[in-house]
Amino acid sequence: MNITFKDGKFEKLANDDKKLLKEFGKIRAKKITKRLNDLRFANTLEDTRNLPGNFHELTENRKGEWACDLDQPYRLVFTPHEAPIPTNENGQYIWLEIKGVEIIEIANYHKEK
């Protein structure tokens, strides 16, 4: 799958193991690398659905975004490149048609509530 980054600084960090380790620590850096590799090696977002990391759609004010687990409570948050996001007749997103994502952030979005 094609991966882009909303933030150039984070893109540089994600592509430099030493900087990633320094910025996020060993556990989170390892999880970030693993989740990004899972996305890179997937053909579509559907390929990530049953992988470790709990890839999932977000709801409410984050509808249209996805996340996967890092170290609790942090998540890697991303959006599909496809615009509009493909949906079926029931309005559900079609993961099989999502072939690229933009990494938005690493966040603890549960504290926002």
mmCIF file of N, CA and C in Angstrom:
data_model
loop_
_atom_site.group_PDB
_atom_site.id
_atom_site.type_symbol
_atom_site.label_atom_id
_atom_site.label_comp_id
_atom_site.label_asym_id
_atom_site.label_seq_id
_atom_site.Cartn_x
_atom_site.Cartn_y
_atom_site.Cartn_z
ATOM 1 N N MET A 1 0.847 -1.170 0.000
ATOM 2 C CA MET A 1 0.000 0.000 0.000
ATOM 3 C C MET A 1 0.894 1.236 0.000
ATOM 4 N N ASN A 2 0.436 2.263 -0.619
ATOM 5 C CA ASN A 2 1.167 3.528 -0.657
ATOM 6 C C ASN A 2 0.932 4.299 0.645
ATOM 7 N N ILE A 3 2.027 4.753 1.251
ATOM 8 C CA ILE A 3 1.936 5.507 2.506
ATOM 9 C C ILE A 3 2.564 6.884 2.312
ATOM 10 N N THR A 4 1.830 7.904 2.736
ATOM 11 C CA THR A 4 2.368 9.260 2.775
ATOM 12 C C THR A 4 2.210 9.772 4.212
ATOM 13 N N PHE A 5 2.797 10.922 4.469
ATOM 14 C CA PHE A 5 2.752 11.497 5.815
ATOM 15 C C PHE A 5 2.259 12.929 5.738
ATOM 16 N N LYS A 6 1.371 13.291 6.633
ATOM 17 C CA LYS A 6 0.869 14.670 6.705
ATOM 18 C C LYS A 6 1.978 15.616 7.143
ATOM 19 N N ASP A 7 2.865 15.107 8.004
ATOM 20 C CA ASP A 7 3.915 15.919 8.604
ATOM 21 C C ASP A 7 5.286 15.442 8.134
ATOM 22 N N GLY A 8 6.045 16.320 7.506
ATOM 23 C CA GLY A 8 7.378 15.977 7.013
ATOM 24 C C GLY A 8 8.341 15.580 8.123
ATOM 25 N N LYS A 9 8.194 16.202 9.275
ATOM 26 C CA LYS A 9 9.067 15.872 10.411
ATOM 27 C C LYS A 9 8.851 14.422 10.848
ATOM 28 N N PHE A 10 7.591 14.030 10.943
ATOM 29 C CA PHE A 10 7.310 12.658 11.345
ATOM 30 C C PHE A 10 7.763 11.667 10.265
ATOM 31 N N GLU A 11 7.642 12.039 9.021
ATOM 32 C CA GLU A 11 8.110 11.167 7.931
ATOM 33 C C GLU A 11 9.611 10.914 8.070
ATOM 34 N N LYS A 12 10.370 11.957 8.361
ATOM 35 C CA LYS A 12 11.817 11.790 8.553
ATOM 36 C C LYS A 12 12.108 10.890 9.752
ATOM 37 N N LEU A 13 11.373 11.090 10.841
ATOM 38 C CA LEU A 13 11.549 10.239 12.020
ATOM 39 C C LEU A 13 11.241 8.778 11.695
ATOM 40 N N ALA A 14 10.141 8.562 10.986
ATOM 41 C CA ALA A 14 9.698 7.204 10.677
ATOM 42 C C ALA A 14 10.686 6.465 9.787
ATOM 43 N N ASN A 15 11.500 7.197 9.058
ATOM 44 C CA ASN A 15 12.469 6.584 8.159
ATOM 45 C C ASN A 15 13.887 6.581 8.718
ATOM 46 N N ASP A 16 14.025 6.899 9.987
ATOM 47 C CA ASP A 16 15.340 6.904 10.633
ATOM 48 C C ASP A 16 15.215 6.206 11.988
ATOM 49 N N ASP A 17 15.644 4.950 12.036
ATOM 50 C CA ASP A 17 15.462 4.137 13.255
ATOM 51 C C ASP A 17 16.057 4.785 14.501
ATOM 52 N N LYS A 18 17.234 5.400 14.366
ATOM 53 C CA LYS A 18 17.882 6.008 15.531
ATOM 54 C C LYS A 18 17.074 7.191 16.058
ATOM 55 N N LYS A 19 16.596 8.044 15.149
ATOM 56 C CA LYS A 19 15.795 9.202 15.571
ATOM 57 C C LYS A 19 14.449 8.761 16.141
ATOM 58 N N LEU A 20 13.865 7.737 15.541
ATOM 59 C CA LEU A 20 12.588 7.219 16.033
ATOM 60 C C LEU A 20 12.751 6.686 17.452
ATOM 61 N N LEU A 21 13.817 5.958 17.685
ATOM 62 C CA LEU A 21 14.116 5.416 19.008
ATOM 63 C C LEU A 21 14.322 6.529 20.040
ATOM 64 N N LYS A 22 15.075 7.556 19.645
ATOM 65 C CA LYS A 22 15.344 8.681 20.549
ATOM 66 C C LYS A 22 14.068 9.450 20.886
ATOM 67 N N GLU A 23 13.212 9.652 19.898
ATOM 68 C CA GLU A 23 11.989 10.445 20.088
ATOM 69 C C GLU A 23 10.908 9.698 20.869
ATOM 70 N N PHE A 24 10.744 8.388 20.592
ATOM 71 C CA PHE A 24 9.602 7.657 21.137
ATOM 72 C C PHE A 24 9.956 6.539 22.114
ATOM 73 N N GLY A 25 11.226 6.217 22.257
ATOM 74 C CA GLY A 25 11.609 5.118 23.133
ATOM 75 C C GLY A 25 11.512 3.783 22.414
ATOM 76 N N LYS A 26 12.120 2.779 23.003
ATOM 77 C CA LYS A 26 12.261 1.479 22.356
ATOM 78 C C LYS A 26 10.922 0.809 22.023
ATOM 79 N N ILE A 27 10.018 0.767 22.985
ATOM 80 C CA ILE A 27 8.756 0.043 22.772
ATOM 81 C C ILE A 27 7.901 0.700 21.701
ATOM 82 N N ARG A 28 7.674 2.013 21.822
ATOM 83 C CA ARG A 28 6.816 2.690 20.843
ATOM 84 C C ARG A 28 7.477 2.749 19.475
ATOM 85 N N ALA A 29 8.770 2.975 19.420
ATOM 86 C CA ALA A 29 9.472 3.017 18.130
ATOM 87 C C ALA A 29 9.333 1.680 17.400
ATOM 88 N N LYS A 30 9.466 0.595 18.138
ATOM 89 C CA LYS A 30 9.331 -0.743 17.540
ATOM 90 C C LYS A 30 7.911 -0.957 17.008
ATOM 91 N N LYS A 31 6.924 -0.525 17.768
ATOM 92 C CA LYS A 31 5.521 -0.669 17.344
ATOM 93 C C LYS A 31 5.222 0.205 16.127
ATOM 94 N N ILE A 32 5.739 1.422 16.107
ATOM 95 C CA ILE A 32 5.528 2.305 14.955
ATOM 96 C C ILE A 32 6.097 1.653 13.695
ATOM 97 N N THR A 33 7.315 1.164 13.791
ATOM 98 C CA THR A 33 7.951 0.518 12.636
ATOM 99 C C THR A 33 7.141 -0.685 12.181
ATOM 100 N N LYS A 34 6.683 -1.495 13.119
ATOM 101 C CA LYS A 34 5.890 -2.687 12.782
ATOM 102 C C LYS A 34 4.589 -2.302 12.095
ATOM 103 N N ARG A 35 3.874 -1.329 12.646
ATOM 104 C CA ARG A 35 2.581 -0.939 12.046
ATOM 105 C C ARG A 35 2.766 -0.319 10.659
ATOM 106 N N LEU A 36 3.799 0.505 10.493
ATOM 107 C CA LEU A 36 4.059 1.083 9.168
ATOM 108 C C LEU A 36 4.415 -0.007 8.167
ATOM 109 N N ASN A 37 5.203 -0.990 8.584
ATOM 110 C CA ASN A 37 5.534 -2.102 7.688
ATOM 111 C C ASN A 37 4.298 -2.928 7.348
ATOM 112 N N ASP A 38 3.421 -3.140 8.324
ATOM 113 C CA ASP A 38 2.174 -3.844 8.038
ATOM 114 C C ASP A 38 1.384 -3.111 6.960
ATOM 115 N N LEU A 39 1.307 -1.796 7.055
ATOM 116 C CA LEU A 39 0.602 -1.010 6.043
ATOM 117 C C LEU A 39 1.319 -1.075 4.695
ATOM 118 N N ARG A 40 2.631 -0.957 4.693
ATOM 119 C CA ARG A 40 3.397 -0.993 3.436
ATOM 120 C C ARG A 40 3.213 -2.312 2.690
ATOM 121 N N PHE A 41 3.202 -3.420 3.439
ATOM 122 C CA PHE A 41 3.131 -4.735 2.806
ATOM 123 C C PHE A 41 1.714 -5.154 2.440
ATOM 124 N N ALA A 42 0.721 -4.437 2.907
ATOM 125 C CA ALA A 42 -0.674 -4.737 2.565
ATOM 126 C C ALA A 42 -0.969 -4.223 1.162
ATOM 127 N N ASN A 43 -1.785 -4.954 0.430
ATOM 128 C CA ASN A 43 -2.238 -4.476 -0.885
ATOM 129 C C ASN A 43 -3.376 -3.475 -0.726
ATOM 130 N N THR A 44 -4.252 -3.769 0.233
ATOM 131 C CA THR A 44 -5.364 -2.874 0.546
ATOM 132 C C THR A 44 -5.505 -2.824 2.066
ATOM 133 N N LEU A 45 -6.297 -1.899 2.543
ATOM 134 C CA LEU A 45 -6.514 -1.789 3.979
ATOM 135 C C LEU A 45 -7.162 -3.059 4.529
ATOM 136 N N GLU A 46 -7.926 -3.755 3.717
ATOM 137 C CA GLU A 46 -8.558 -5.016 4.136
ATOM 138 C C GLU A 46 -7.516 -6.014 4.642
ATOM 139 N N ASP A 47 -6.322 -6.005 4.065
ATOM 140 C CA ASP A 47 -5.262 -6.937 4.470
ATOM 141 C C ASP A 47 -4.803 -6.714 5.913
ATOM 142 N N THR A 48 -5.111 -5.575 6.480
ATOM 143 C CA THR A 48 -4.684 -5.275 7.863
ATOM 144 C C THR A 48 -5.746 -5.622 8.896
ATOM 145 N N ARG A 49 -6.920 -5.905 8.439
ATOM 146 C CA ARG A 49 -8.080 -6.064 9.339
ATOM 147 C C ARG A 49 -7.831 -7.085 10.454
ATOM 148 N N ASN A 50 -7.168 -8.188 10.163
ATOM 149 C CA ASN A 50 -6.975 -9.242 11.156
ATOM 150 C C ASN A 50 -5.545 -9.337 11.668
ATOM 151 N N LEU A 51 -4.736 -8.334 11.387
ATOM 152 C CA LEU A 51 -3.367 -8.316 11.896
ATOM 153 C C LEU A 51 -3.336 -7.852 13.348
ATOM 154 N N PRO A 52 -2.273 -8.200 14.071
ATOM 155 C CA PRO A 52 -2.111 -7.608 15.409
ATOM 156 C C PRO A 52 -2.049 -6.085 15.271
ATOM 157 N N GLY A 53 -2.540 -5.393 16.254
ATOM 158 C CA GLY A 53 -2.533 -3.934 16.210
ATOM 159 C C GLY A 53 -3.917 -3.342 16.164
ATOM 160 N N ASN A 54 -4.941 -4.195 15.973
ATOM 161 C CA ASN A 54 -6.319 -3.704 16.035
ATOM 162 C C ASN A 54 -6.561 -2.515 15.095
ATOM 163 N N PHE A 55 -6.333 -2.694 13.809
ATOM 164 C CA PHE A 55 -6.629 -1.662 12.820
ATOM 165 C C PHE A 55 -8.146 -1.468 12.815
ATOM 166 N N HIS A 56 -8.583 -0.221 13.005
ATOM 167 C CA HIS A 56 -10.018 0.019 13.129
ATOM 168 C C HIS A 56 -10.401 1.422 12.675
ATOM 169 N N GLU A 57 -11.685 1.528 12.285
ATOM 170 C CA GLU A 57 -12.257 2.823 11.906
ATOM 171 C C GLU A 57 -12.562 3.612 13.173
ATOM 172 N N LEU A 58 -12.413 4.909 13.076
ATOM 173 C CA LEU A 58 -12.781 5.783 14.183
ATOM 174 C C LEU A 58 -14.182 6.342 13.933
ATOM 175 N N THR A 59 -14.786 6.882 14.955
ATOM 176 C CA THR A 59 -16.157 7.356 14.858
ATOM 177 C C THR A 59 -16.268 8.791 15.363
ATOM 178 N N GLU A 60 -17.489 9.266 15.349
ATOM 179 C CA GLU A 60 -17.851 10.596 15.837
ATOM 180 C C GLU A 60 -17.009 11.684 15.170
ATOM 181 N N ASN A 61 -16.299 12.510 15.951
ATOM 182 C CA ASN A 61 -15.564 13.630 15.354
ATOM 183 C C ASN A 61 -14.326 13.168 14.584
ATOM 184 N N ARG A 62 -14.012 11.884 14.623
ATOM 185 C CA ARG A 62 -12.868 11.339 13.885
ATOM 186 C C ARG A 62 -13.318 10.393 12.769
ATOM 187 N N LYS A 63 -14.603 10.430 12.420
ATOM 188 C CA LYS A 63 -15.105 9.584 11.337
ATOM 189 C C LYS A 63 -14.319 9.892 10.064
ATOM 190 N N GLY A 64 -13.934 8.844 9.339
ATOM 191 C CA GLY A 64 -13.123 8.995 8.141
ATOM 192 C C GLY A 64 -11.646 8.774 8.409
ATOM 193 N N GLU A 65 -11.321 8.557 9.684
ATOM 194 C CA GLU A 65 -9.957 8.244 10.085
ATOM 195 C C GLU A 65 -9.913 6.809 10.597
ATOM 196 N N TRP A 66 -8.728 6.222 10.539
ATOM 197 C CA TRP A 66 -8.474 4.886 11.074
ATOM 198 C C TRP A 66 -7.350 4.993 12.084
ATOM 199 N N ALA A 67 -7.212 3.961 12.917
ATOM 200 C CA ALA A 67 -6.115 3.921 13.874
ATOM 201 C C ALA A 67 -5.699 2.470 14.092
ATOM 202 N N CYS A 68 -4.495 2.320 14.616
ATOM 203 C CA CYS A 68 -4.025 1.022 15.077
ATOM 204 C C CYS A 68 -3.244 1.249 16.363
ATOM 205 N N ASP A 69 -3.241 0.221 17.202
ATOM 206 C CA ASP A 69 -2.625 0.330 18.514
ATOM 207 C C ASP A 69 -1.108 0.381 18.439
ATOM 208 N N LEU A 70 -0.541 1.206 19.302
ATOM 209 C CA LEU A 70 0.895 1.199 19.561
ATOM 210 C C LEU A 70 1.017 0.706 20.997
ATOM 211 N N ASP A 71 1.757 1.394 21.841
ATOM 212 C CA ASP A 71 1.749 1.081 23.266
ATOM 213 C C ASP A 71 0.626 1.900 23.892
ATOM 214 N N GLN A 72 -0.137 1.280 24.755
ATOM 215 C CA GLN A 72 -1.294 1.941 25.338
ATOM 216 C C GLN A 72 -0.887 3.200 26.087
ATOM 217 N N PRO A 73 -1.611 4.281 25.906
ATOM 218 C CA PRO A 73 -2.863 4.440 25.191
ATOM 219 C C PRO A 73 -2.682 5.035 23.786
ATOM 220 N N TYR A 74 -1.505 4.949 23.219
ATOM 221 C CA TYR A 74 -1.204 5.637 21.959
ATOM 222 C C TYR A 74 -1.599 4.831 20.733
ATOM 223 N N ARG A 75 -2.014 5.580 19.701
ATOM 224 C CA ARG A 75 -2.436 4.993 18.430
ATOM 225 C C ARG A 75 -1.752 5.726 17.275
ATOM 226 N N LEU A 76 -1.547 4.992 16.189
ATOM 227 C CA LEU A 76 -1.101 5.569 14.924
ATOM 228 C C LEU A 76 -2.375 5.868 14.142
ATOM 229 N N VAL A 77 -2.588 7.122 13.783
ATOM 230 C CA VAL A 77 -3.832 7.554 13.147
ATOM 231 C C VAL A 77 -3.559 7.896 11.689
ATOM 232 N N PHE A 78 -4.469 7.461 10.796
ATOM 233 C CA PHE A 78 -4.284 7.696 9.361
ATOM 234 C C PHE A 78 -5.618 7.826 8.641
ATOM 235 N N THR A 79 -5.569 8.388 7.436
ATOM 236 C CA THR A 79 -6.748 8.516 6.587
ATOM 237 C C THR A 79 -6.447 7.900 5.224
ATOM 238 N N PRO A 80 -7.476 7.418 4.535
ATOM 239 C CA PRO A 80 -7.269 6.873 3.188
ATOM 240 C C PRO A 80 -6.922 7.973 2.192
ATOM 241 N N HIS A 81 -6.161 7.608 1.163
ATOM 242 C CA HIS A 81 -5.898 8.543 0.072
ATOM 243 C C HIS A 81 -7.157 8.763 -0.767
ATOM 244 N N GLU A 82 -7.985 7.736 -0.854
ATOM 245 C CA GLU A 82 -9.172 7.807 -1.707
ATOM 246 C C GLU A 82 -10.122 8.891 -1.213
ATOM 247 N N ALA A 83 -10.526 9.744 -2.139
ATOM 248 C CA ALA A 83 -11.481 10.803 -1.800
ATOM 249 C C ALA A 83 -12.520 10.879 -2.912
ATOM 250 N N PRO A 84 -13.764 10.637 -2.615
ATOM 251 C CA PRO A 84 -14.279 10.264 -1.303
ATOM 252 C C PRO A 84 -13.880 8.828 -0.946
ATOM 253 N N ILE A 85 -13.963 8.527 0.330
ATOM 254 C CA ILE A 85 -13.665 7.170 0.794
ATOM 255 C C ILE A 85 -14.749 6.250 0.244
ATOM 256 N N PRO A 86 -14.358 5.129 -0.392
ATOM 257 C CA PRO A 86 -15.358 4.226 -0.973
ATOM 258 C C PRO A 86 -16.304 3.653 0.087
ATOM 259 N N THR A 87 -17.595 3.695 -0.211
ATOM 260 C CA THR A 87 -18.603 3.136 0.695
ATOM 261 C C THR A 87 -19.537 2.220 -0.085
ATOM 262 N N ASN A 88 -20.194 1.325 0.648
ATOM 263 C CA ASN A 88 -21.210 0.489 0.021
ATOM 264 C C ASN A 88 -22.565 1.171 0.134
ATOM 265 N N GLU A 89 -23.624 0.471 -0.288
ATOM 266 C CA GLU A 89 -24.965 1.065 -0.280
ATOM 267 C C GLU A 89 -25.478 1.366 1.125
ATOM 268 N N ASN A 90 -24.851 0.765 2.137
ATOM 269 C CA ASN A 90 -25.243 1.021 3.525
ATOM 270 C C ASN A 90 -24.386 2.091 4.196
ATOM 271 N N GLY A 91 -23.486 2.696 3.437
ATOM 272 C CA GLY A 91 -22.633 3.748 3.980
ATOM 273 C C GLY A 91 -21.402 3.245 4.720
ATOM 274 N N GLN A 92 -21.173 1.930 4.687
ATOM 275 C CA GLN A 92 -19.988 1.373 5.342
ATOM 276 C C GLN A 92 -18.779 1.528 4.427
ATOM 277 N N TYR A 93 -17.632 1.832 5.021
ATOM 278 C CA TYR A 93 -16.412 1.968 4.239
ATOM 279 C C TYR A 93 -15.990 0.613 3.670
ATOM 280 N N ILE A 94 -15.478 0.625 2.454
ATOM 281 C CA ILE A 94 -15.028 -0.596 1.786
ATOM 282 C C ILE A 94 -13.511 -0.655 1.891
ATOM 283 N N TRP A 95 -13.026 -1.376 2.884
ATOM 284 C CA TRP A 95 -11.593 -1.482 3.159
ATOM 285 C C TRP A 95 -10.835 -2.045 1.964
ATOM 286 N N LEU A 96 -11.467 -2.927 1.215
ATOM 287 C CA LEU A 96 -10.832 -3.589 0.082
ATOM 288 C C LEU A 96 -10.461 -2.610 -1.033
ATOM 289 N N GLU A 97 -11.112 -1.466 -1.080
ATOM 290 C CA GLU A 97 -10.854 -0.478 -2.129
ATOM 291 C C GLU A 97 -9.901 0.633 -1.686
ATOM 292 N N ILE A 98 -9.398 0.557 -0.473
ATOM 293 C CA ILE A 98 -8.467 1.566 0.032
ATOM 294 C C ILE A 98 -7.047 1.057 -0.184
ATOM 295 N N LYS A 99 -6.316 1.748 -1.056
ATOM 296 C CA LYS A 99 -4.991 1.274 -1.482
ATOM 297 C C LYS A 99 -3.853 2.197 -1.082
ATOM 298 N N GLY A 100 -4.163 3.203 -0.296
ATOM 299 C CA GLY A 100 -3.140 4.123 0.174
ATOM 300 C C GLY A 100 -3.638 4.895 1.371
ATOM 301 N N VAL A 101 -2.713 5.267 2.257
ATOM 302 C CA VAL A 101 -3.098 6.024 3.454
ATOM 303 C C VAL A 101 -2.095 7.136 3.717
ATOM 304 N N GLU A 102 -2.596 8.161 4.396
ATOM 305 C CA GLU A 102 -1.744 9.250 4.872
ATOM 306 C C GLU A 102 -1.686 9.170 6.390
ATOM 307 N N ILE A 103 -0.476 9.071 6.915
ATOM 308 C CA ILE A 103 -0.289 9.035 8.359
ATOM 309 C C ILE A 103 -0.493 10.448 8.895
ATOM 310 N N ILE A 104 -1.398 10.588 9.842
ATOM 311 C CA ILE A 104 -1.725 11.906 10.392
ATOM 312 C C ILE A 104 -0.929 12.197 11.657
ATOM 313 N N GLU A 105 -0.960 11.255 12.606
ATOM 314 C CA GLU A 105 -0.352 11.537 13.904
ATOM 315 C C GLU A 105 -0.246 10.283 14.745
ATOM 316 N N ILE A 106 0.465 10.432 15.836
ATOM 317 C CA ILE A 106 0.428 9.479 16.931
ATOM 318 C C ILE A 106 -0.291 10.201 18.043
ATOM 319 N N ALA A 107 -1.346 9.584 18.564
ATOM 320 C CA ALA A 107 -2.190 10.302 19.513
ATOM 321 C C ALA A 107 -2.784 9.372 20.562
ATOM 322 N N ASN A 108 -3.127 9.979 21.685
ATOM 323 C CA ASN A 108 -3.978 9.367 22.688
ATOM 324 C C ASN A 108 -5.301 10.105 22.552
ATOM 325 N N TYR A 109 -6.120 9.719 21.577
ATOM 326 C CA TYR A 109 -7.336 10.466 21.307
ATOM 327 C C TYR A 109 -8.415 10.203 22.344
ATOM 328 N N HIS A 110 -8.278 9.209 23.199
ATOM 329 C CA HIS A 110 -9.278 8.963 24.238
ATOM 330 C C HIS A 110 -9.272 10.053 25.305
ATOM 331 N N LYS A 111 -8.154 10.726 25.493
ATOM 332 C CA LYS A 111 -8.114 11.805 26.492
ATOM 333 C C LYS A 111 -8.821 13.061 26.006
ATOM 334 N N GLU A 112 -9.176 13.104 24.709
ATOM 335 C CA GLU A 112 -9.852 14.268 24.136
ATOM 336 C C GLU A 112 -11.290 14.376 24.595
ATOM 337 N N LYS A 113 -11.866 13.283 25.078
ATOM 338 C CA LYS A 113 -13.282 13.274 25.450
ATOM 339 C C LYS A 113 -13.524 13.986 26.749
#
